[in-house]
């Protein structure tokens, strides 16, 4: 925390060396975060650049209660979400067919897809990683973002609601549908089927 | 069949409780109903197992890509940021 205080004080004072120190200390992690939201490297680097400029401009608003890294993390997430919102949306499919089905009495109708655990043992770990990332990438943007925020970046429901500008109930609904659709996409990919 | 057990929720209601259950946010009564259904319904037990596994897979695959991600920021990006910062800050 002391390093935070020293560095933020130097940033406030406009010490040129402090800017580079901040970028080198936190830039790599911020780039990793941006890559999880936007779909190409140039957009990810643009997000990091914009996030740092916002941080430099707003350093007086950094109160030092959280770690500098936590503060910067939220800034780059906000920038990435803004970039996604303002960009051209990809053609997206409905996830309805990927959601669990129930009969008229509310009992689960199991379509008989393979379980996740069994075929996984036959697939190399690296291949699974690629397969899962590809499945996440197939999700419509709204569902992909909520999974990344909640299950990967670790924001809670209220924080996710604030970042997305929606109600916390809507976050839960969207998250549940996103996980259910992702589960189906992974199962289909592991069994060699296409959605 | 399960629907005839008093106090038993069906699979659709179980499904609606999943997110709150995993966040430990279900009220006590609903949590009891959820666990009772889980005990009695093999389809939902299998579903919950896969659902949890999906969350784990998403987390591990996005945080540990095949190629190790360097925590170092590319030098050209550092220079671009510092250059933009200088342009943005006329006092320096």
PDB file of C-alpha atoms in Angstrom:
ATOM      1  CA  UNK A   1       0.000   0.000   0.000  1.00  0.00           C
ATOM      2  CA  UNK A   2       2.932   2.321   0.731  1.00  0.00           C
ATOM      3  CA  UNK A   3       4.206   1.822  -2.832  1.00  0.00           C
ATOM      4  CA  UNK A   4       0.703   2.742  -4.001  1.00  0.00           C
ATOM      5  CA  UNK A   5       0.790   5.912  -1.950  1.00  0.00           C
ATOM      6  CA  UNK A   6       4.266   6.892  -3.122  1.00  0.00           C
ATOM      7  CA  UNK A   7       3.513   6.191  -6.754  1.00  0.00           C
ATOM      8  CA  UNK A   8       0.119   7.900  -6.731  1.00  0.00           C
ATOM      9  CA  UNK A   9       1.675  10.928  -5.017  1.00  0.00           C
ATOM     10  CA  UNK A  10       4.355  11.109  -7.727  1.00  0.00           C
ATOM     11  CA  UNK A  11       1.696  10.722 -10.418  1.00  0.00           C
ATOM     12  CA  UNK A  12      -0.299  13.581  -8.892  1.00  0.00           C
ATOM     13  CA  UNK A  13       2.834  15.698  -8.840  1.00  0.00           C
ATOM     14  CA  UNK A  14       3.346  14.994 -12.552  1.00  0.00           C
ATOM     15  CA  UNK A  15       6.668  13.187 -12.076  1.00  0.00           C
ATOM     16  CA  UNK A  16       7.405  11.898 -15.633  1.00  0.00           C
ATOM     17  CA  UNK A  17       9.142   8.756 -14.378  1.00  0.00           C
ATOM     18  CA  UNK A  18       6.039   7.768 -12.429  1.00  0.00           C
ATOM     19  CA  UNK A  19       3.952   7.351 -15.603  1.00  0.00           C
ATOM     20  CA  UNK A  20       6.389   4.864 -17.082  1.00  0.00           C
ATOM     21  CA  UNK A  21       6.661   3.043 -13.759  1.00  0.00           C
ATOM     22  CA  UNK A  22       2.890   2.651 -13.605  1.00  0.00           C
ATOM     23  CA  UNK A  23       2.634   1.438 -17.203  1.00  0.00           C
ATOM     24  CA  UNK A  24       5.438  -1.087 -16.832  1.00  0.00           C
ATOM     25  CA  UNK A  25       4.113  -2.362 -13.503  1.00  0.00           C
ATOM     26  CA  UNK A  26       0.483  -2.806 -14.557  1.00  0.00           C
ATOM     27  CA  UNK A  27       0.380  -2.695 -18.382  1.00  0.00           C
ATOM     28  CA  UNK A  28       0.915  -6.421 -18.958  1.00  0.00           C
ATOM     29  CA  UNK A  29      -1.895  -7.453 -16.655  1.00  0.00           C
ATOM     30  CA  UNK A  30      -4.213  -4.813 -18.109  1.00  0.00           C
ATOM     31  CA  UNK A  31      -3.460  -6.091 -21.584  1.00  0.00           C
ATOM     32  CA  UNK A  32      -4.384  -9.618 -20.512  1.00  0.00           C
ATOM     33  CA  UNK A  33      -7.689  -8.313 -19.131  1.00  0.00           C
ATOM     34  CA  UNK A  34      -8.461  -6.330 -22.300  1.00  0.00           C
ATOM     35  CA  UNK A  35      -7.731  -9.400 -24.467  1.00  0.00           C
ATOM     36  CA  UNK A  36     -10.441 -11.312 -22.603  1.00  0.00           C
ATOM     37  CA  UNK A  37     -13.053  -8.760 -23.673  1.00  0.00           C
ATOM     38  CA  UNK A  38     -12.141  -7.544 -27.154  1.00  0.00           C
ATOM     39  CA  UNK A  39     -11.441  -9.836 -30.038  1.00  0.00           C
ATOM     40  CA  UNK A  40      -8.222  -8.568 -31.552  1.00  0.00           C
ATOM     41  CA  UNK A  41      -4.815  -7.476 -30.325  1.00  0.00           C
ATOM     42  CA  UNK A  42      -4.957  -3.940 -31.704  1.00  0.00           C
ATOM     43  CA  UNK A  43      -8.273  -3.261 -29.947  1.00  0.00           C
ATOM     44  CA  UNK A  44      -6.824  -4.688 -26.722  1.00  0.00           C
ATOM     45  CA  UNK A  45      -3.791  -2.394 -26.927  1.00  0.00           C
ATOM     46  CA  UNK A  46      -6.050   0.579 -27.730  1.00  0.00           C
ATOM     47  CA  UNK A  47      -8.086  -0.222 -24.593  1.00  0.00           C
ATOM     48  CA  UNK A  48      -4.948  -0.287 -22.437  1.00  0.00           C
ATOM     49  CA  UNK A  49      -3.718   2.998 -23.862  1.00  0.00           C
ATOM     50  CA  UNK A  50      -7.079   4.686 -23.305  1.00  0.00           C
ATOM     51  CA  UNK A  51      -7.312   3.224 -19.803  1.00  0.00           C
ATOM     52  CA  UNK A  52      -3.914   4.611 -18.810  1.00  0.00           C
ATOM     53  CA  UNK A  53      -4.759   8.043 -20.163  1.00  0.00           C
ATOM     54  CA  UNK A  54      -7.979   8.011 -18.139  1.00  0.00           C
ATOM     55  CA  UNK A  55      -6.003   6.917 -15.085  1.00  0.00           C
ATOM     56  CA  UNK A  56      -3.456   9.720 -15.530  1.00  0.00           C
ATOM     57  CA  UNK A  57      -6.263  12.259 -15.929  1.00  0.00           C
ATOM     58  CA  UNK A  58      -8.142  10.980 -12.896  1.00  0.00           C
ATOM     59  CA  UNK A  59      -5.290  10.146 -10.553  1.00  0.00           C
ATOM     60  CA  UNK A  60      -6.651  12.714  -8.087  1.00  0.00           C
ATOM     61  CA  UNK A  61      -9.758  10.568  -7.825  1.00  0.00           C
ATOM     62  CA  UNK A  62      -7.712   7.574  -6.703  1.00  0.00           C
ATOM     63  CA  UNK A  63      -8.272   7.532  -2.965  1.00  0.00           C
ATOM     64  CA  UNK A  64      -5.805   4.808  -2.109  1.00  0.00           C
ATOM     65  CA  UNK A  65      -8.405   2.655  -0.354  1.00  0.00           C
ATOM     66  CA  UNK A  66      -8.064  -0.026  -3.023  1.00  0.00           C
ATOM     67  CA  UNK A  67      -4.827  -1.177  -4.620  1.00  0.00           C
ATOM     68  CA  UNK A  68      -3.740   0.779  -7.669  1.00  0.00           C
ATOM     69  CA  UNK A  69      -3.993  -2.471  -9.661  1.00  0.00           C
ATOM     70  CA  UNK A  70      -7.635  -2.941  -8.646  1.00  0.00           C
ATOM     71  CA  UNK A  71      -8.444   0.639  -9.642  1.00  0.00           C
ATOM     72  CA  UNK A  72      -6.708   0.221 -13.003  1.00  0.00           C
ATOM     73  CA  UNK A  73      -8.424  -3.133 -13.577  1.00  0.00           C
ATOM     74  CA  UNK A  74     -11.842  -1.538 -13.308  1.00  0.00           C
ATOM     75  CA  UNK A  75     -10.827   1.293 -15.635  1.00  0.00           C
ATOM     76  CA  UNK A  76      -9.627  -1.044 -18.386  1.00  0.00           C
ATOM     77  CA  UNK A  77     -12.751  -3.201 -18.025  1.00  0.00           C
ATOM     78  CA  UNK A  78     -14.921  -0.096 -18.420  1.00  0.00           C
ATOM     79  CA  UNK A  79     -12.961   1.000 -21.475  1.00  0.00           C
ATOM     80  CA  UNK A  80     -13.202  -2.471 -23.047  1.00  0.00           C
ATOM     81  CA  UNK A  81     -16.958  -2.665 -22.424  1.00  0.00           C
ATOM     82  CA  UNK A  82     -17.350   0.807 -23.940  1.00  0.00           C
ATOM     83  CA  UNK A  83     -15.379  -0.272 -26.991  1.00  0.00           C
ATOM     84  CA  UNK A  84     -17.584  -3.339 -27.417  1.00  0.00           C
ATOM     85  CA  UNK A  85     -20.742  -1.235 -27.045  1.00  0.00           C
ATOM     86  CA  UNK A  86     -19.598   1.330 -29.606  1.00  0.00           C
ATOM     87  CA  UNK A  87     -18.232  -1.179 -32.102  1.00  0.00           C
ATOM     88  CA  UNK A  88     -20.009  -3.099 -34.814  1.00  0.00           C
ATOM     89  CA  UNK A  89     -21.816  -6.020 -33.266  1.00  0.00           C
ATOM     90  CA  UNK A  90     -21.171  -9.361 -34.894  1.00  0.00           C
ATOM     91  CA  UNK A  91     -24.136 -11.221 -36.302  1.00  0.00           C
ATOM     92  CA  UNK A  92     -25.387 -13.166 -33.306  1.00  0.00           C
ATOM     93  CA  UNK A  93     -27.485 -16.274 -32.977  1.00  0.00           C
ATOM     94  CA  UNK A  94     -30.196 -17.008 -30.456  1.00  0.00           C
ATOM     95  CA  UNK A  95     -29.046 -19.151 -27.550  1.00  0.00           C
ATOM     96  CA  UNK A  96     -32.533 -20.599 -26.965  1.00  0.00           C
ATOM     97  CA  UNK A  97     -31.622 -23.924 -28.559  1.00  0.00           C
ATOM     98  CA  UNK A  98     -28.644 -24.260 -26.192  1.00  0.00           C
ATOM     99  CA  UNK A  99     -30.699 -23.912 -22.998  1.00  0.00           C
ATOM    100  CA  UNK A 100     -32.004 -26.860 -20.979  1.00  0.00           C
ATOM    101  CA  UNK A 101     -35.456 -28.108 -21.856  1.00  0.00           C
ATOM    102  CA  UNK A 102     -38.286 -29.017 -19.508  1.00  0.00           C
ATOM    103  CA  UNK A 103     -41.550 -30.861 -20.086  1.00  0.00           C
ATOM    104  CA  UNK A 104     -44.972 -29.507 -19.175  1.00  0.00           C
ATOM    105  CA  UNK A 105     -44.567 -30.694 -15.577  1.00  0.00           C
ATOM    106  CA  UNK A 106     -41.253 -28.872 -15.220  1.00  0.00           C
ATOM    107  CA  UNK A 107     -39.128 -32.016 -15.359  1.00  0.00           C
ATOM    108  CA  UNK A 108     -35.794 -31.871 -17.093  1.00  0.00           C
ATOM    109  CA  UNK A 109     -35.735 -33.224 -20.621  1.00  0.00           C
ATOM    110  CA  UNK A 110     -32.214 -34.479 -21.116  1.00  0.00           C
ATOM    111  CA  UNK A 111     -31.278 -34.275 -24.778  1.00  0.00           C
ATOM    112  CA  UNK A 112     -28.676 -36.959 -24.121  1.00  0.00           C
ATOM    113  CA  UNK A 113     -25.567 -34.945 -24.808  1.00  0.00           C
ATOM    114  CA  UNK A 114     -22.306 -36.311 -23.552  1.00  0.00           C
ATOM    115  CA  UNK A 115     -21.286 -35.293 -20.068  1.00  0.00           C
ATOM    116  CA  UNK A 116     -18.382 -32.935 -19.754  1.00  0.00           C
ATOM    117  CA  UNK A 117     -16.259 -35.169 -17.594  1.00  0.00           C
ATOM    118  CA  UNK A 118     -15.934 -38.290 -19.702  1.00  0.00           C
ATOM    119  CA  UNK A 119     -14.554 -37.201 -23.096  1.00  0.00           C
ATOM    120  CA  UNK A 120     -12.376 -34.606 -21.473  1.00  0.00           C
ATOM    121  CA  UNK A 121      -9.911 -37.216 -20.271  1.00  0.00           C
ATOM    122  CA  UNK A 122      -9.242 -38.119 -23.890  1.00  0.00           C
ATOM    123  CA  UNK A 123      -8.468 -34.569 -24.935  1.00  0.00           C
ATOM    124  CA  UNK A 124      -5.200 -32.813 -24.206  1.00  0.00           C
ATOM    125  CA  UNK A 125      -5.410 -29.976 -21.686  1.00  0.00           C
ATOM    126  CA  UNK A 126      -4.262 -27.425 -24.253  1.00  0.00           C
ATOM    127  CA  UNK A 127      -6.910 -28.602 -26.657  1.00  0.00           C
ATOM    128  CA  UNK A 128      -9.578 -28.216 -23.979  1.00  0.00           C
ATOM    129  CA  UNK A 129      -8.426 -24.656 -23.301  1.00  0.00           C
ATOM    130  CA  UNK A 130      -8.695 -23.792 -26.982  1.00  0.00           C
ATOM    131  CA  UNK A 131     -12.064 -25.509 -27.264  1.00  0.00           C
ATOM    132  CA  UNK A 132     -13.490 -23.664 -24.252  1.00  0.00           C
ATOM    133  CA  UNK A 133     -12.171 -20.283 -25.404  1.00  0.00           C
ATOM    134  CA  UNK A 134     -13.704 -20.894 -28.801  1.00  0.00           C
ATOM    135  CA  UNK A 135     -17.041 -21.789 -27.154  1.00  0.00           C
ATOM    136  CA  UNK A 136     -16.957 -18.600 -25.052  1.00  0.00           C
ATOM    137  CA  UNK A 137     -16.186 -16.641 -28.189  1.00  0.00           C
ATOM    138  CA  UNK A 138     -19.283 -18.034 -29.890  1.00  0.00           C
ATOM    139  CA  UNK A 139     -21.595 -16.610 -27.230  1.00  0.00           C
ATOM    140  CA  UNK A 140     -23.493 -13.450 -28.125  1.00  0.00           C
ATOM    141  CA  UNK A 141     -21.673 -10.383 -26.735  1.00  0.00           C
ATOM    142  CA  UNK A 142     -24.088  -9.711 -23.842  1.00  0.00           C
ATOM    143  CA  UNK A 143     -23.711 -13.264 -22.561  1.00  0.00           C
ATOM    144  CA  UNK A 144     -19.978 -13.422 -23.178  1.00  0.00           C
ATOM    145  CA  UNK A 145     -19.409 -10.195 -21.218  1.00  0.00           C
ATOM    146  CA  UNK A 146     -21.352 -11.357 -18.191  1.00  0.00           C
ATOM    147  CA  UNK A 147     -19.420 -14.659 -18.055  1.00  0.00           C
ATOM    148  CA  UNK A 148     -16.084 -12.852 -18.344  1.00  0.00           C
ATOM    149  CA  UNK A 149     -17.003 -10.341 -15.630  1.00  0.00           C
ATOM    150  CA  UNK A 150     -18.507 -12.795 -13.145  1.00  0.00           C
ATOM    151  CA  UNK A 151     -16.727 -16.094 -13.668  1.00  0.00           C
ATOM    152  CA  UNK A 152     -13.340 -14.976 -14.960  1.00  0.00           C
ATOM    153  CA  UNK A 153     -12.614 -11.458 -13.684  1.00  0.00           C
ATOM    154  CA  UNK A 154     -14.309 -12.261 -10.376  1.00  0.00           C
ATOM    155  CA  UNK A 155     -16.650  -9.280 -10.016  1.00  0.00           C
ATOM    156  CA  UNK A 156     -19.708  -9.958  -7.867  1.00  0.00           C
ATOM    157  CA  UNK A 157     -23.269  -9.534  -9.083  1.00  0.00           C
ATOM    158  CA  UNK A 158     -23.635  -5.932  -7.875  1.00  0.00           C
ATOM    159  CA  UNK A 159     -20.306  -4.868  -9.377  1.00  0.00           C
ATOM    160  CA  UNK A 160     -21.183  -6.580 -12.651  1.00  0.00           C
ATOM    161  CA  UNK A 161     -24.566  -4.838 -12.691  1.00  0.00           C
ATOM    162  CA  UNK A 162     -22.859  -1.469 -12.232  1.00  0.00           C
ATOM    163  CA  UNK A 163     -20.298  -2.159 -14.974  1.00  0.00           C
ATOM    164  CA  UNK A 164     -22.963  -3.292 -17.450  1.00  0.00           C
ATOM    165  CA  UNK A 165     -25.541  -0.684 -16.437  1.00  0.00           C
ATOM    166  CA  UNK A 166     -28.260  -3.267 -15.800  1.00  0.00           C
ATOM    167  CA  UNK A 167     -30.156  -4.476 -12.708  1.00  0.00           C
ATOM    168  CA  UNK A 168     -28.605  -7.195 -10.558  1.00  0.00           C
ATOM    169  CA  UNK A 169     -31.581  -9.483 -11.284  1.00  0.00           C
ATOM    170  CA  UNK A 170     -30.847  -9.135 -14.990  1.00  0.00           C
ATOM    171  CA  UNK A 171     -27.195 -10.037 -14.337  1.00  0.00           C
ATOM    172  CA  UNK A 172     -28.247 -13.266 -12.622  1.00  0.00           C
ATOM    173  CA  UNK A 173     -30.653 -14.219 -15.394  1.00  0.00           C
ATOM    174  CA  UNK A 174     -28.135 -13.428 -18.108  1.00  0.00           C
ATOM    175  CA  UNK A 175     -25.355 -15.241 -16.249  1.00  0.00           C
ATOM    176  CA  UNK A 176     -27.446 -18.363 -15.815  1.00  0.00           C
ATOM    177  CA  UNK A 177     -28.412 -18.456 -19.483  1.00  0.00           C
ATOM    178  CA  UNK A 178     -24.811 -17.782 -20.512  1.00  0.00           C
ATOM    179  CA  UNK A 179     -23.458 -20.629 -18.378  1.00  0.00           C
ATOM    180  CA  UNK A 180     -26.163 -23.010 -19.592  1.00  0.00           C
ATOM    181  CA  UNK A 181     -25.480 -22.127 -23.240  1.00  0.00           C
ATOM    182  CA  UNK A 182     -21.727 -22.400 -22.716  1.00  0.00           C
ATOM    183  CA  UNK A 183     -22.161 -25.809 -21.099  1.00  0.00           C
ATOM    184  CA  UNK A 184     -24.029 -27.019 -24.168  1.00  0.00           C
ATOM    185  CA  UNK A 185     -21.515 -25.495 -26.585  1.00  0.00           C
ATOM    186  CA  UNK A 186     -18.620 -27.196 -24.786  1.00  0.00           C
ATOM    187  CA  UNK A 187     -20.459 -30.527 -24.716  1.00  0.00           C
ATOM    188  CA  UNK A 188     -21.217 -30.253 -28.424  1.00  0.00           C
ATOM    189  CA  UNK A 189     -17.601 -29.369 -29.233  1.00  0.00           C
ATOM    190  CA  UNK A 190     -16.274 -32.252 -27.137  1.00  0.00           C
ATOM    191  CA  UNK A 191     -18.570 -34.672 -28.882  1.00  0.00           C
ATOM    192  CA  UNK A 192     -17.578 -33.281 -32.288  1.00  0.00           C
ATOM    193  CA  UNK A 193     -21.023 -31.824 -33.024  1.00  0.00           C
ATOM    194  CA  UNK A 194     -21.812 -28.309 -34.188  1.00  0.00           C
ATOM    195  CA  UNK A 195     -24.513 -26.121 -32.632  1.00  0.00           C
TER     196      UNK A 195
ATOM    197  CA  UNK B   1     -43.144 -38.605  -9.821  1.00  0.00           C
ATOM    198  CA  UNK B   2     -40.927 -36.266  -7.829  1.00  0.00           C
ATOM    199  CA  UNK B   3     -43.571 -33.576  -8.103  1.00  0.00           C
ATOM    200  CA  UNK B   4     -45.872 -35.625  -5.889  1.00  0.00           C
ATOM    201  CA  UNK B   5     -43.480 -35.394  -2.895  1.00  0.00           C
ATOM    202  CA  UNK B   6     -44.708 -32.634  -0.526  1.00  0.00           C
ATOM    203  CA  UNK B   7     -42.467 -29.539  -0.614  1.00  0.00           C
ATOM    204  CA  UNK B   8     -40.587 -30.811  -3.648  1.00  0.00           C
ATOM    205  CA  UNK B   9     -39.720 -28.308  -6.354  1.00  0.00           C
ATOM    206  CA  UNK B  10     -39.511 -29.441  -9.963  1.00  0.00           C
ATOM    207  CA  UNK B  11     -36.444 -29.326 -12.228  1.00  0.00           C
ATOM    208  CA  UNK B  12     -37.497 -26.007 -13.767  1.00  0.00           C
ATOM    209  CA  UNK B  13     -37.685 -24.359 -10.326  1.00  0.00           C
ATOM    210  CA  UNK B  14     -34.394 -26.020  -9.371  1.00  0.00           C
ATOM    211  CA  UNK B  15     -32.853 -24.488 -12.483  1.00  0.00           C
ATOM    212  CA  UNK B  16     -34.091 -21.033 -11.509  1.00  0.00           C
ATOM    213  CA  UNK B  17     -32.380 -21.327  -8.100  1.00  0.00           C
ATOM    214  CA  UNK B  18     -28.957 -22.364  -9.477  1.00  0.00           C
ATOM    215  CA  UNK B  19     -27.175 -19.004  -9.576  1.00  0.00           C
ATOM    216  CA  UNK B  20     -28.307 -18.016  -6.090  1.00  0.00           C
ATOM    217  CA  UNK B  21     -27.473 -21.468  -4.741  1.00  0.00           C
ATOM    218  CA  UNK B  22     -23.908 -21.255  -6.011  1.00  0.00           C
ATOM    219  CA  UNK B  23     -23.600 -17.746  -4.521  1.00  0.00           C
ATOM    220  CA  UNK B  24     -24.960 -18.997  -1.184  1.00  0.00           C
ATOM    221  CA  UNK B  25     -27.703 -16.421  -1.627  1.00  0.00           C
ATOM    222  CA  UNK B  26     -30.773 -18.665  -1.396  1.00  0.00           C
ATOM    223  CA  UNK B  27     -33.059 -18.048   1.588  1.00  0.00           C
ATOM    224  CA  UNK B  28     -33.077 -20.984   4.023  1.00  0.00           C
ATOM    225  CA  UNK B  29     -36.410 -22.405   2.848  1.00  0.00           C
ATOM    226  CA  UNK B  30     -35.473 -22.377  -0.823  1.00  0.00           C
ATOM    227  CA  UNK B  31     -32.035 -23.764  -0.043  1.00  0.00           C
ATOM    228  CA  UNK B  32     -33.715 -26.688   1.728  1.00  0.00           C
ATOM    229  CA  UNK B  33     -35.997 -27.252  -1.273  1.00  0.00           C
ATOM    230  CA  UNK B  34     -33.030 -27.078  -3.614  1.00  0.00           C
ATOM    231  CA  UNK B  35     -31.032 -29.647  -1.626  1.00  0.00           C
ATOM    232  CA  UNK B  36     -34.023 -31.967  -1.312  1.00  0.00           C
ATOM    233  CA  UNK B  37     -34.547 -31.889  -5.066  1.00  0.00           C
ATOM    234  CA  UNK B  38     -30.818 -32.469  -5.605  1.00  0.00           C
ATOM    235  CA  UNK B  39     -30.981 -35.506  -3.372  1.00  0.00           C
ATOM    236  CA  UNK B  40     -33.895 -37.002  -5.260  1.00  0.00           C
ATOM    237  CA  UNK B  41     -33.169 -36.093  -8.885  1.00  0.00           C
ATOM    238  CA  UNK B  42     -30.222 -37.733 -10.705  1.00  0.00           C
ATOM    239  CA  UNK B  43     -30.780 -35.598 -13.834  1.00  0.00           C
ATOM    240  CA  UNK B  44     -30.344 -32.390 -11.855  1.00  0.00           C
ATOM    241  CA  UNK B  45     -27.348 -33.810  -9.966  1.00  0.00           C
ATOM    242  CA  UNK B  46     -25.722 -34.527 -13.342  1.00  0.00           C
ATOM    243  CA  UNK B  47     -26.719 -31.101 -14.620  1.00  0.00           C
ATOM    244  CA  UNK B  48     -25.298 -29.288 -11.594  1.00  0.00           C
ATOM    245  CA  UNK B  49     -22.035 -31.196 -11.912  1.00  0.00           C
ATOM    246  CA  UNK B  50     -21.684 -30.157 -15.554  1.00  0.00           C
ATOM    247  CA  UNK B  51     -22.723 -26.571 -14.760  1.00  0.00           C
ATOM    248  CA  UNK B  52     -20.042 -26.263 -12.079  1.00  0.00           C
ATOM    249  CA  UNK B  53     -17.501 -27.844 -14.381  1.00  0.00           C
ATOM    250  CA  UNK B  54     -18.376 -25.326 -17.095  1.00  0.00           C
ATOM    251  CA  UNK B  55     -17.617 -22.459 -14.705  1.00  0.00           C
ATOM    252  CA  UNK B  56     -14.273 -24.042 -13.766  1.00  0.00           C
ATOM    253  CA  UNK B  57     -13.367 -24.657 -17.403  1.00  0.00           C
ATOM    254  CA  UNK B  58     -14.205 -21.067 -18.358  1.00  0.00           C
ATOM    255  CA  UNK B  59     -12.062 -19.728 -15.533  1.00  0.00           C
ATOM    256  CA  UNK B  60      -9.026 -21.909 -16.157  1.00  0.00           C
ATOM    257  CA  UNK B  61      -9.053 -21.711 -19.931  1.00  0.00           C
ATOM    258  CA  UNK B  62      -9.323 -17.925 -20.043  1.00  0.00           C
ATOM    259  CA  UNK B  63      -6.709 -17.367 -17.377  1.00  0.00           C
ATOM    260  CA  UNK B  64      -4.191 -19.912 -18.615  1.00  0.00           C
ATOM    261  CA  UNK B  65      -3.994 -19.809 -22.392  1.00  0.00           C
ATOM    262  CA  UNK B  66      -1.832 -22.335 -24.235  1.00  0.00           C
ATOM    263  CA  UNK B  67       0.886 -19.833 -24.801  1.00  0.00           C
ATOM    264  CA  UNK B  68       2.104 -18.175 -21.609  1.00  0.00           C
ATOM    265  CA  UNK B  69       0.993 -14.555 -21.522  1.00  0.00           C
ATOM    266  CA  UNK B  70       3.834 -12.309 -20.601  1.00  0.00           C
ATOM    267  CA  UNK B  71       3.005  -9.908 -17.822  1.00  0.00           C
ATOM    268  CA  UNK B  72       5.347  -7.513 -19.587  1.00  0.00           C
ATOM    269  CA  UNK B  73       3.720  -4.873 -21.678  1.00  0.00           C
ATOM    270  CA  UNK B  74       5.133  -4.552 -25.228  1.00  0.00           C
ATOM    271  CA  UNK B  75       7.643  -1.720 -25.394  1.00  0.00           C
ATOM    272  CA  UNK B  76       5.954  -0.076 -28.368  1.00  0.00           C
ATOM    273  CA  UNK B  77       2.738   0.106 -26.335  1.00  0.00           C
ATOM    274  CA  UNK B  78       4.597   1.701 -23.402  1.00  0.00           C
ATOM    275  CA  UNK B  79       6.055   4.307 -25.749  1.00  0.00           C
ATOM    276  CA  UNK B  80       2.660   4.948 -27.374  1.00  0.00           C
ATOM    277  CA  UNK B  81       1.059   5.493 -23.958  1.00  0.00           C
ATOM    278  CA  UNK B  82       3.813   7.798 -22.734  1.00  0.00           C
ATOM    279  CA  UNK B  83       3.736   9.746 -25.963  1.00  0.00           C
ATOM    280  CA  UNK B  84      -0.050  10.149 -25.719  1.00  0.00           C
ATOM    281  CA  UNK B  85       0.332  11.176 -22.095  1.00  0.00           C
ATOM    282  CA  UNK B  86       2.830  13.925 -23.036  1.00  0.00           C
ATOM    283  CA  UNK B  87       0.511  15.162 -25.790  1.00  0.00           C
ATOM    284  CA  UNK B  88      -2.360  15.161 -23.307  1.00  0.00           C
ATOM    285  CA  UNK B  89      -0.420  17.084 -20.683  1.00  0.00           C
ATOM    286  CA  UNK B  90       0.922  20.384 -22.054  1.00  0.00           C
ATOM    287  CA  UNK B  91       2.655  21.394 -18.829  1.00  0.00           C
ATOM    288  CA  UNK B  92       5.489  18.897 -19.408  1.00  0.00           C
TER     289      UNK B  92
END
